[in-house]
Structures are given as structure tokens and as C-alpha cells.
Coordinates of C-alpha atoms and ligand atoms in Angstrom, one line a residue:
M1 CA 113.3 120.3 8.4
E2 CA 110.0 121.7 9.2
I3 CA 107.9 121.0 11.7
L4 CA 104.2 122.0 12.6
A5 CA 104.0 122.9 16.4
I6 CA 100.5 122.9 18.4
E7 CA 100.3 124.7 22.0
T8 CA 97.2 124.7 24.1
S9 CA 98.1 124.7 27.4
C10 CA 96.7 127.2 28.9
D11 CA 94.5 130.5 27.6
E12 CA 95.9 130.6 24.2
T13 CA 95.3 128.1 20.8
S14 CA 98.2 128.6 18.7
A15 CA 99.7 126.8 15.8
A16 CA 103.2 127.3 14.3
V17 CA 105.6 126.1 11.3
V18 CA 109.0 126.6 12.1
E19 CA 112.1 125.8 9.9
D20 CA 115.2 123.8 11.2
G21 CA 113.9 125.0 14.8
A22 CA 115.1 128.9 14.5
C23 CA 113.1 130.2 11.4
V24 CA 109.4 130.9 12.1
L25 CA 107.5 130.6 9.1
S26 CA 104.3 131.2 10.8
N27 CA 103.0 131.5 14.8
A28 CA 99.1 131.9 14.6
I29 CA 97.4 132.5 18.5
A30 CA 94.1 132.8 19.2
S31 CA 93.6 134.7 22.7
Q32 CA 91.1 133.6 25.0
V33 CA 92.2 136.6 27.1
E34 CA 88.7 138.5 26.9
I35 CA 86.4 135.5 27.8
H36 CA 88.7 135.4 31.0
A37 CA 88.9 138.7 31.8
R38 CA 85.1 138.4 32.7
Y39 CA 85.9 135.9 35.4
G40 CA 88.8 137.9 36.7
G41 CA 91.0 134.3 35.8
V42 CA 91.3 131.4 33.7
V43 CA 88.0 129.2 34.2
P44 CA 89.3 125.6 32.6
E45 CA 86.2 124.2 31.5
V46 CA 85.9 127.6 29.0
A47 CA 89.5 127.3 28.1
S48 CA 88.6 123.8 26.9
R49 CA 85.6 124.3 25.1
Q50 CA 87.3 127.5 22.9
H51 CA 90.5 125.5 22.2
L52 CA 87.9 123.1 20.7
L53 CA 86.4 125.9 18.7
A54 CA 89.5 127.5 17.8
I55 CA 92.1 124.7 16.9
V56 CA 91.3 123.6 13.5
P57 CA 91.4 127.6 12.2
V58 CA 94.3 128.4 14.0
V59 CA 96.1 125.1 12.3
A60 CA 95.1 126.3 8.8
Q61 CA 95.7 129.4 9.4
A62 CA 99.7 128.6 10.6
M63 CA 99.6 126.5 7.4
T64 CA 98.6 128.7 4.9
E65 CA 100.7 132.0 6.7
A66 CA 103.7 129.5 6.6
K67 CA 103.0 129.0 2.8
V68 CA 103.5 125.0 2.8
T69 CA 101.8 121.9 2.0
W70 CA 101.3 119.0 4.2
D71 CA 103.6 117.5 1.9
D72 CA 106.4 119.7 3.1
L73 CA 106.2 118.7 6.6
D74 CA 108.7 116.4 8.5
G75 CA 107.1 116.3 12.1
V76 CA 104.5 117.5 14.7
A77 CA 105.4 118.6 18.3
V78 CA 102.9 119.1 20.8
T79 CA 102.7 120.8 24.5
M80 CA 101.9 118.0 26.7
G81 CA 102.3 119.4 30.0
P82 CA 102.6 121.1 32.4
G83 CA 99.0 123.1 32.2
L84 CA 95.2 122.7 32.5
A85 CA 94.2 119.0 31.5
G86 CA 91.0 119.7 29.3
S87 CA 93.1 122.5 27.5
L88 CA 96.0 119.9 26.6
L89 CA 94.0 117.2 25.7
V90 CA 92.7 119.5 22.5
G91 CA 95.9 119.9 21.2
I92 CA 97.3 116.7 21.7
N93 CA 94.1 115.0 20.0
M94 CA 94.8 117.1 17.1
A95 CA 98.3 116.5 16.6
K96 CA 97.8 113.3 16.9
A97 CA 94.8 113.5 14.2
L98 CA 97.1 115.3 11.9
A99 CA 100.3 112.6 12.5
F100 CA 98.3 110.0 11.9
A101 CA 96.4 111.2 8.6
R102 CA 99.7 112.1 7.5
N103 CA 102.2 109.7 8.6
L104 CA 104.4 112.1 10.3
P105 CA 106.5 111.4 13.5
L106 CA 105.3 112.9 16.5
I107 CA 107.0 114.3 19.5
G108 CA 105.2 115.7 23.2
V109 CA 106.9 119.0 24.4
N110 CA 107.0 120.3 28.1
H111 CA 105.6 123.8 27.9
L112 CA 108.6 125.1 30.4
E113 CA 111.4 123.8 28.0
A114 CA 109.7 125.1 25.4
H115 CA 109.8 128.7 26.8
I116 CA 113.3 128.2 27.0
Y117 CA 113.9 127.2 23.6
A118 CA 112.1 130.7 22.1
N119 CA 115.6 132.0 22.5
W120 CA 116.9 130.0 19.6
L121 CA 114.1 131.5 17.4
V122 CA 116.7 133.6 16.0
E123 CA 117.2 133.6 12.2
S124 CA 120.5 135.9 12.5
G125 CA 123.3 135.8 14.9
P126 CA 124.9 133.6 17.0
A127 CA 122.4 130.4 19.0
P128 CA 122.7 130.8 23.3
A129 CA 126.0 129.1 24.1
F130 CA 126.1 126.7 27.0
P131 CA 126.6 126.5 30.0
L132 CA 123.9 129.2 30.7
V133 CA 121.4 130.0 33.2
C134 CA 117.9 130.5 32.2
L135 CA 115.0 132.0 34.5
I136 CA 111.8 130.5 33.5
V137 CA 109.0 133.1 34.9
S138 CA 105.4 132.2 33.4
G139 CA 101.7 132.0 35.5
G140 CA 102.7 129.2 37.0
H141 CA 106.4 128.8 37.4
S142 CA 109.2 130.6 38.3
N143 CA 112.4 128.1 37.8
L144 CA 116.2 129.3 37.9
V145 CA 118.1 126.6 35.9
L146 CA 121.5 125.6 35.1
M147 CA 121.5 124.5 31.2
R148 CA 124.7 122.8 30.3
G149 CA 123.2 121.4 27.0
H150 CA 120.0 120.7 25.2
G151 CA 118.0 118.5 27.1
D152 CA 120.6 118.6 30.3
Y153 CA 119.1 120.7 32.7
V154 CA 119.9 121.3 37.0
L155 CA 117.3 123.1 39.0
L156 CA 118.9 125.5 40.7
G157 CA 116.3 127.5 42.3
Q158 CA 112.2 127.9 42.3
T159 CA 109.4 129.7 43.9
R160 CA 108.5 128.4 47.5
D161 CA 105.1 130.3 47.0
D162 CA 103.2 132.2 43.9
A163 CA 105.1 131.8 40.7
A164 CA 106.1 135.6 39.4
G165 CA 103.4 135.9 37.0
E166 CA 100.7 134.4 39.5
A167 CA 101.9 137.2 41.8
F168 CA 101.5 139.7 39.2
D169 CA 97.8 139.0 38.8
K170 CA 97.3 138.8 42.6
A171 CA 98.5 142.3 42.7
A172 CA 96.6 143.6 39.8
R173 CA 93.4 141.9 41.4
M174 CA 94.5 144.3 44.6
L175 CA 94.8 147.0 43.0
S176 CA 91.7 146.7 40.9
L177 CA 93.7 146.9 37.6
G178 CA 92.3 144.2 35.6
Y179 CA 93.5 140.8 34.1
P180 CA 95.9 139.5 32.9
G181 CA 97.5 141.2 35.9
G182 CA 101.1 141.3 34.6
P183 CA 100.3 143.5 31.8
A184 CA 97.9 145.6 33.7
I185 CA 100.8 146.2 36.8
E186 CA 103.4 147.2 33.8
K187 CA 101.0 149.7 32.2
A188 CA 99.8 151.4 35.5
A189 CA 103.5 151.4 36.7
V190 CA 104.5 153.4 33.7
S191 CA 102.8 156.6 35.2
G192 CA 103.8 155.6 38.7
V193 CA 106.8 155.9 40.5
A194 CA 108.5 152.9 42.9
S195 CA 108.2 155.1 46.4
I196 CA 106.5 152.5 48.5
T197 CA 108.6 150.4 50.3
L198 CA 108.1 146.9 49.9
P199 CA 109.8 144.0 51.4
R200 CA 112.2 141.5 49.4
A201 CA 112.8 137.8 50.3
W202 CA 115.9 137.2 49.7
L203 CA 116.2 134.1 51.3
K204 CA 120.0 134.0 51.7
G205 CA 121.9 130.8 51.4
S206 CA 118.9 129.6 48.9
N207 CA 118.3 130.4 45.1
D208 CA 114.6 130.1 45.8
F209 CA 112.1 132.7 45.4
S210 CA 109.1 133.7 47.7
F211 CA 106.3 136.3 46.9
S212 CA 104.4 135.8 49.3
G213 CA 105.9 138.4 51.6
V214 CA 105.6 141.3 49.3
K215 CA 102.0 140.1 48.2
T216 CA 101.0 140.5 52.0
A217 CA 102.5 143.6 52.3
L218 CA 100.6 145.3 49.7
L219 CA 97.5 143.6 50.7
R220 CA 97.8 145.0 54.4
L221 CA 98.3 148.4 53.0
V222 CA 95.4 148.5 50.7
E223 CA 92.9 147.1 53.4
A224 CA 94.5 149.8 55.5
D225 CA 93.4 152.4 52.7
Q226 CA 97.0 153.3 52.6
I227 CA 97.3 153.2 48.9
S228 CA 96.3 156.8 47.6
N229 CA 98.2 156.3 43.9
S230 CA 98.0 152.6 41.9
A231 CA 100.2 153.6 39.7
D232 CA 103.1 154.3 42.5
A233 CA 101.8 151.0 43.9
A234 CA 102.2 149.4 41.0
A235 CA 105.3 150.5 40.2
S236 CA 106.7 149.5 43.8
F237 CA 105.5 146.0 43.1
Q238 CA 107.2 145.7 40.0
E239 CA 110.3 146.9 41.4
A240 CA 110.2 144.5 44.3
V241 CA 109.5 141.4 42.1
T242 CA 112.1 142.6 39.4
D243 CA 115.1 143.2 42.3
I244 CA 114.6 139.8 43.3
L245 CA 114.7 138.1 40.3
V246 CA 117.1 139.9 38.7
G247 CA 119.5 139.9 42.3
K248 CA 118.8 136.0 42.3
T249 CA 119.7 135.1 38.5
V250 CA 122.5 137.2 38.1
A251 CA 124.0 135.5 41.7
V252 CA 123.5 132.4 40.3
A253 CA 125.0 133.3 37.2
K254 CA 128.5 134.2 38.5
E255 CA 128.5 131.2 41.1
Y256 CA 128.0 129.0 37.6
C257 CA 130.6 130.8 35.7
V258 CA 127.8 130.7 32.5
K259 CA 128.8 132.2 29.1
Q260 CA 125.0 133.3 28.8
I261 CA 122.0 134.7 31.1
L262 CA 118.6 133.7 29.2
L263 CA 115.0 135.1 30.4
A264 CA 111.6 133.2 29.1
G265 CA 107.8 132.7 29.8
G266 CA 105.4 135.2 30.1
V267 CA 106.5 137.8 32.6
A268 CA 109.7 138.1 30.4
A269 CA 107.6 140.7 28.7
N270 CA 108.0 142.8 31.2
K271 CA 109.9 146.0 29.9
R272 CA 111.3 146.7 33.6
L273 CA 112.4 143.5 34.0
R274 CA 113.8 143.5 30.7
Q275 CA 115.7 146.8 31.0
R276 CA 116.9 145.7 34.7
L277 CA 118.4 142.5 33.5
R278 CA 120.3 143.8 30.8
E279 CA 121.7 146.8 33.1
V280 CA 122.8 144.8 36.0
S281 CA 124.3 141.3 34.1
P282 CA 127.7 141.2 33.4
F283 CA 127.1 138.1 31.3
P284 CA 125.2 138.4 27.4
V285 CA 121.6 138.4 28.0
L286 CA 119.0 137.1 25.7
I287 CA 115.3 137.3 25.9
P288 CA 112.9 136.4 23.2
P289 CA 111.0 139.2 21.4
M290 CA 107.4 140.1 23.3
V291 CA 105.2 137.8 21.2
L292 CA 107.7 134.7 21.9
C293 CA 107.3 135.5 25.7
T294 CA 104.1 134.6 26.4
D295 CA 102.4 131.3 25.1
N296 CA 103.0 130.2 21.4
A297 CA 103.5 127.5 19.5
A298 CA 106.7 128.9 17.6
M299 CA 108.5 127.8 20.9
V300 CA 107.2 124.2 21.3
A301 CA 108.0 123.5 17.7
A302 CA 112.0 125.3 18.2
C303 CA 112.2 122.9 21.4
G304 CA 110.8 120.0 19.2
Y305 CA 113.3 120.1 16.8
Y306 CA 116.2 119.4 19.7
H307 CA 114.1 116.3 20.3
F308 CA 113.8 115.3 16.5
Q309 CA 117.4 115.5 16.4
T310 CA 117.8 112.5 19.2
D311 CA 116.0 109.5 18.9
R312 CA 113.3 110.3 20.9
R313 CA 109.9 110.0 19.1
D314 CA 106.4 109.5 21.0
G315 CA 103.9 107.5 19.4
L316 CA 100.0 108.0 18.8
G317 CA 99.8 106.8 22.7
L318 CA 101.0 110.3 23.7
D319 CA 99.1 111.2 26.8
V320 CA 98.5 114.6 28.7
V321 CA 100.8 115.2 31.9
P322 CA 99.2 118.2 33.9
G323 CA 101.9 118.1 36.3
L324 CA 105.0 117.9 34.0
K325 CA 108.0 119.2 35.6
L326 CA 111.0 120.4 33.7
V327 CA 113.8 118.7 36.2
Ligands
KG4_401 O1 104.0 131.8 29.7 P1 102.4 132.7 30.1 O2 101.7 133.2 28.7 O3 101.6 131.2 30.7 C1 102.0 130.5 31.4 O4 102.6 129.6 31.1 O5 101.4 130.8 32.5 O6 102.4 133.8 31.1 C2 101.6 134.1 31.7 C3 101.9 135.0 33.0 C4 100.5 135.6 33.4 O7 100.6 135.6 35.2 C5 100.5 137.0 32.9 O8 100.5 138.1 33.8 C6 102.2 137.4 33.1 O9 102.8 136.1 32.5 N1 102.8 138.7 32.2 C7 103.3 139.5 32.5 C8 103.5 140.5 31.2 N2 102.9 139.8 30.7 C9 102.6 138.6 30.8 N3 103.9 140.0 33.8 C10 104.4 141.1 33.8 N4 104.8 142.0 32.7 C11 103.8 141.4 31.5 N5 104.2 142.5 30.9
ZN402 ZN1 103.3 129.3 29.3

């Protein structure tokens, strides 16, 4: 089954063609990072206009690179939320137009669920085994989820304040390291030592996360002019966030006796987090390749594939759901 998928929830315009939910035939991504970097963050109005400019060439590129014709496609999947309403609209409208013109079934996909399904994009080797625990860490969400089967989720923990990616972005801004903050902190941390003591909010008895304490502690040090080396500060911050994410994920995995741990979302591209989780976990750990961690349409196609296996179909009345939750 060949699915064309579209992703426009934030600042990446992406289209992909994926076969049988696993084999990526193409995954075209037009990033708006350079445009938003001028403003230090995503400007929603600018983002939707850029999606409008990029969507047709990106879909055309995905079709060309996949070497498929419109007749080869079996369905269209599109991100319906969560995300920026104006950005989501562009992708959904394009997906509807294609589904209508080619008489193809259409399915709306949850962006967070799509991040999880990036772990199914493995051409060789076994697919993830249930039950599993997945840590989804992105710019807007930090969710710890027990997955007992396809579409069967139990939310075990979530952030009480900033998402992990948001915390990275804010810390980078404090340290004047640029935007987007996650990759900037990671890059600076390479030449630093995690020598600054920063607090870890373990929230005993809860699987939730909180990053406001570590963020405020860093801010106090910056305000008091006590950061002499921003690389050390970046390394220390990265270590504190990684400790919490890894510690809580492994504890929950033990509690639920899972077969596997999955990592997903933009922050899963962080090398230190990937390395620590693999070092500490007594369970097999699956993490998508870097390009499939940050926003992309291949993961939307993988997720859409599993929905197409059920009887679920969304008609052309599909709407955006900017505040959509996973569970
Ligand atoms: O999943 P994603 O691409 O978009 C959303 O759905 O939000 O995640 C973006 C977030 C940003 O906060 C970005 O700073 C963070 O992921 N991120 C990283 C890295 N690459 C992206 N955080 C830490 N280390 C990275 N290498
Ligand atoms: Zn995302």
C-alpha cells in the first residue's frame, strides 16, 4: 500500500511517499528555520504563508523522488493537529484537493502519534514489540506513554510546565546561542563540561516532568553574571534535562515490564539523550534516525498506514484540531 502524506503543523513543509507503513520512498522537507531564526521563534502568520508557497513544490518533489505516479497511490494521510491552525490548514487543504481529484481515501493523523510511528520506518529488522513505553519529546509536548497495541495508549506522565524542546529553546535564548535552541545547546555542549550544578525536579511518586526549576536556576545564574563559559552552561543544562527524561522513562518501563522503550519527537535527535538512554536502559531502545525525529511527513504516512488498516476513513469534511491530544 502506497501512501502520500503531508505534514505542515509547525515550521516544516513536508510530503512523503511510504510503502506499507515502513519503506520510505521519498521524504521531502522544506524547512523555514532560517526565516523564523530572525524572530527567535516561529511566527505563526509567517509560517502559514511559507507553507502556502512551499506545499505544491514539496508534494511534486516527493512524487518525483518516490518515482510513483498518481495511479500508484492508495491513500492520502495528513496531519490534522496538534499544531498551528493556519499552518495545519494549508496541509489539510492540499490533502483534500488531492484526495478529491484522484478519488483517494483520506485520513487525518495526530502529529504526536505520527512521531511515535517514526519508529516503524524500519526497512529491515523487526517492528517495535508491544507493550512498550514511548517518550515523546518535542517543542510543544513531553509525554510518557504506555502503548499496548496499535492505537492503544495510556498516558503515564506529561510535563507540568515547559515541554523539553521548549526548555531547550528558552535556555539557548538565555545563553544567546541562537534558534532553534535544541541543536544550538547540543552543539555548544560538545566543547563544554557539565560542571554547573542545576536542580533536577524528580517529582517523587509522579511520572510527570517539570523543567521550570532548571530553567529558572539557569536564568538566575545568567542574571547574576555567573556564567563565564556558555559551553559549560549548555552541557550542564543538557545533562540535567537528559537525566530527568532518561531516569523517568526507564523507571516507568520497569514498572510496566515492557518489551521495549521508544524515543520520539524533535528532542529525540539529541545525541546525548540517545546515548544516555541506550546506556542506562535494561530494555531494548528504538530511536528513529535523526531526520525522522524532527517534523517530517514520512512518520505521518507510517501512522496513516495503521489507521488505513482499520475501517477508519475521514471524508472531505476533515477539519484541523490545533489542540488535539494523543490520549
Ligand atoms: O518535533 P519537532 O520537530 O516539532 C514539534 O512538534 O514541536 O520538535 C522541535 C523541538 C524544538 O524545541 C527543538 O529545539 C528540539 O525539538 N530539538 C532538539 C534537537 N533538535 C531539535 N532538542 C535537543 N537536541 C536536538 N538535537
Ligand atoms: Zn513534531
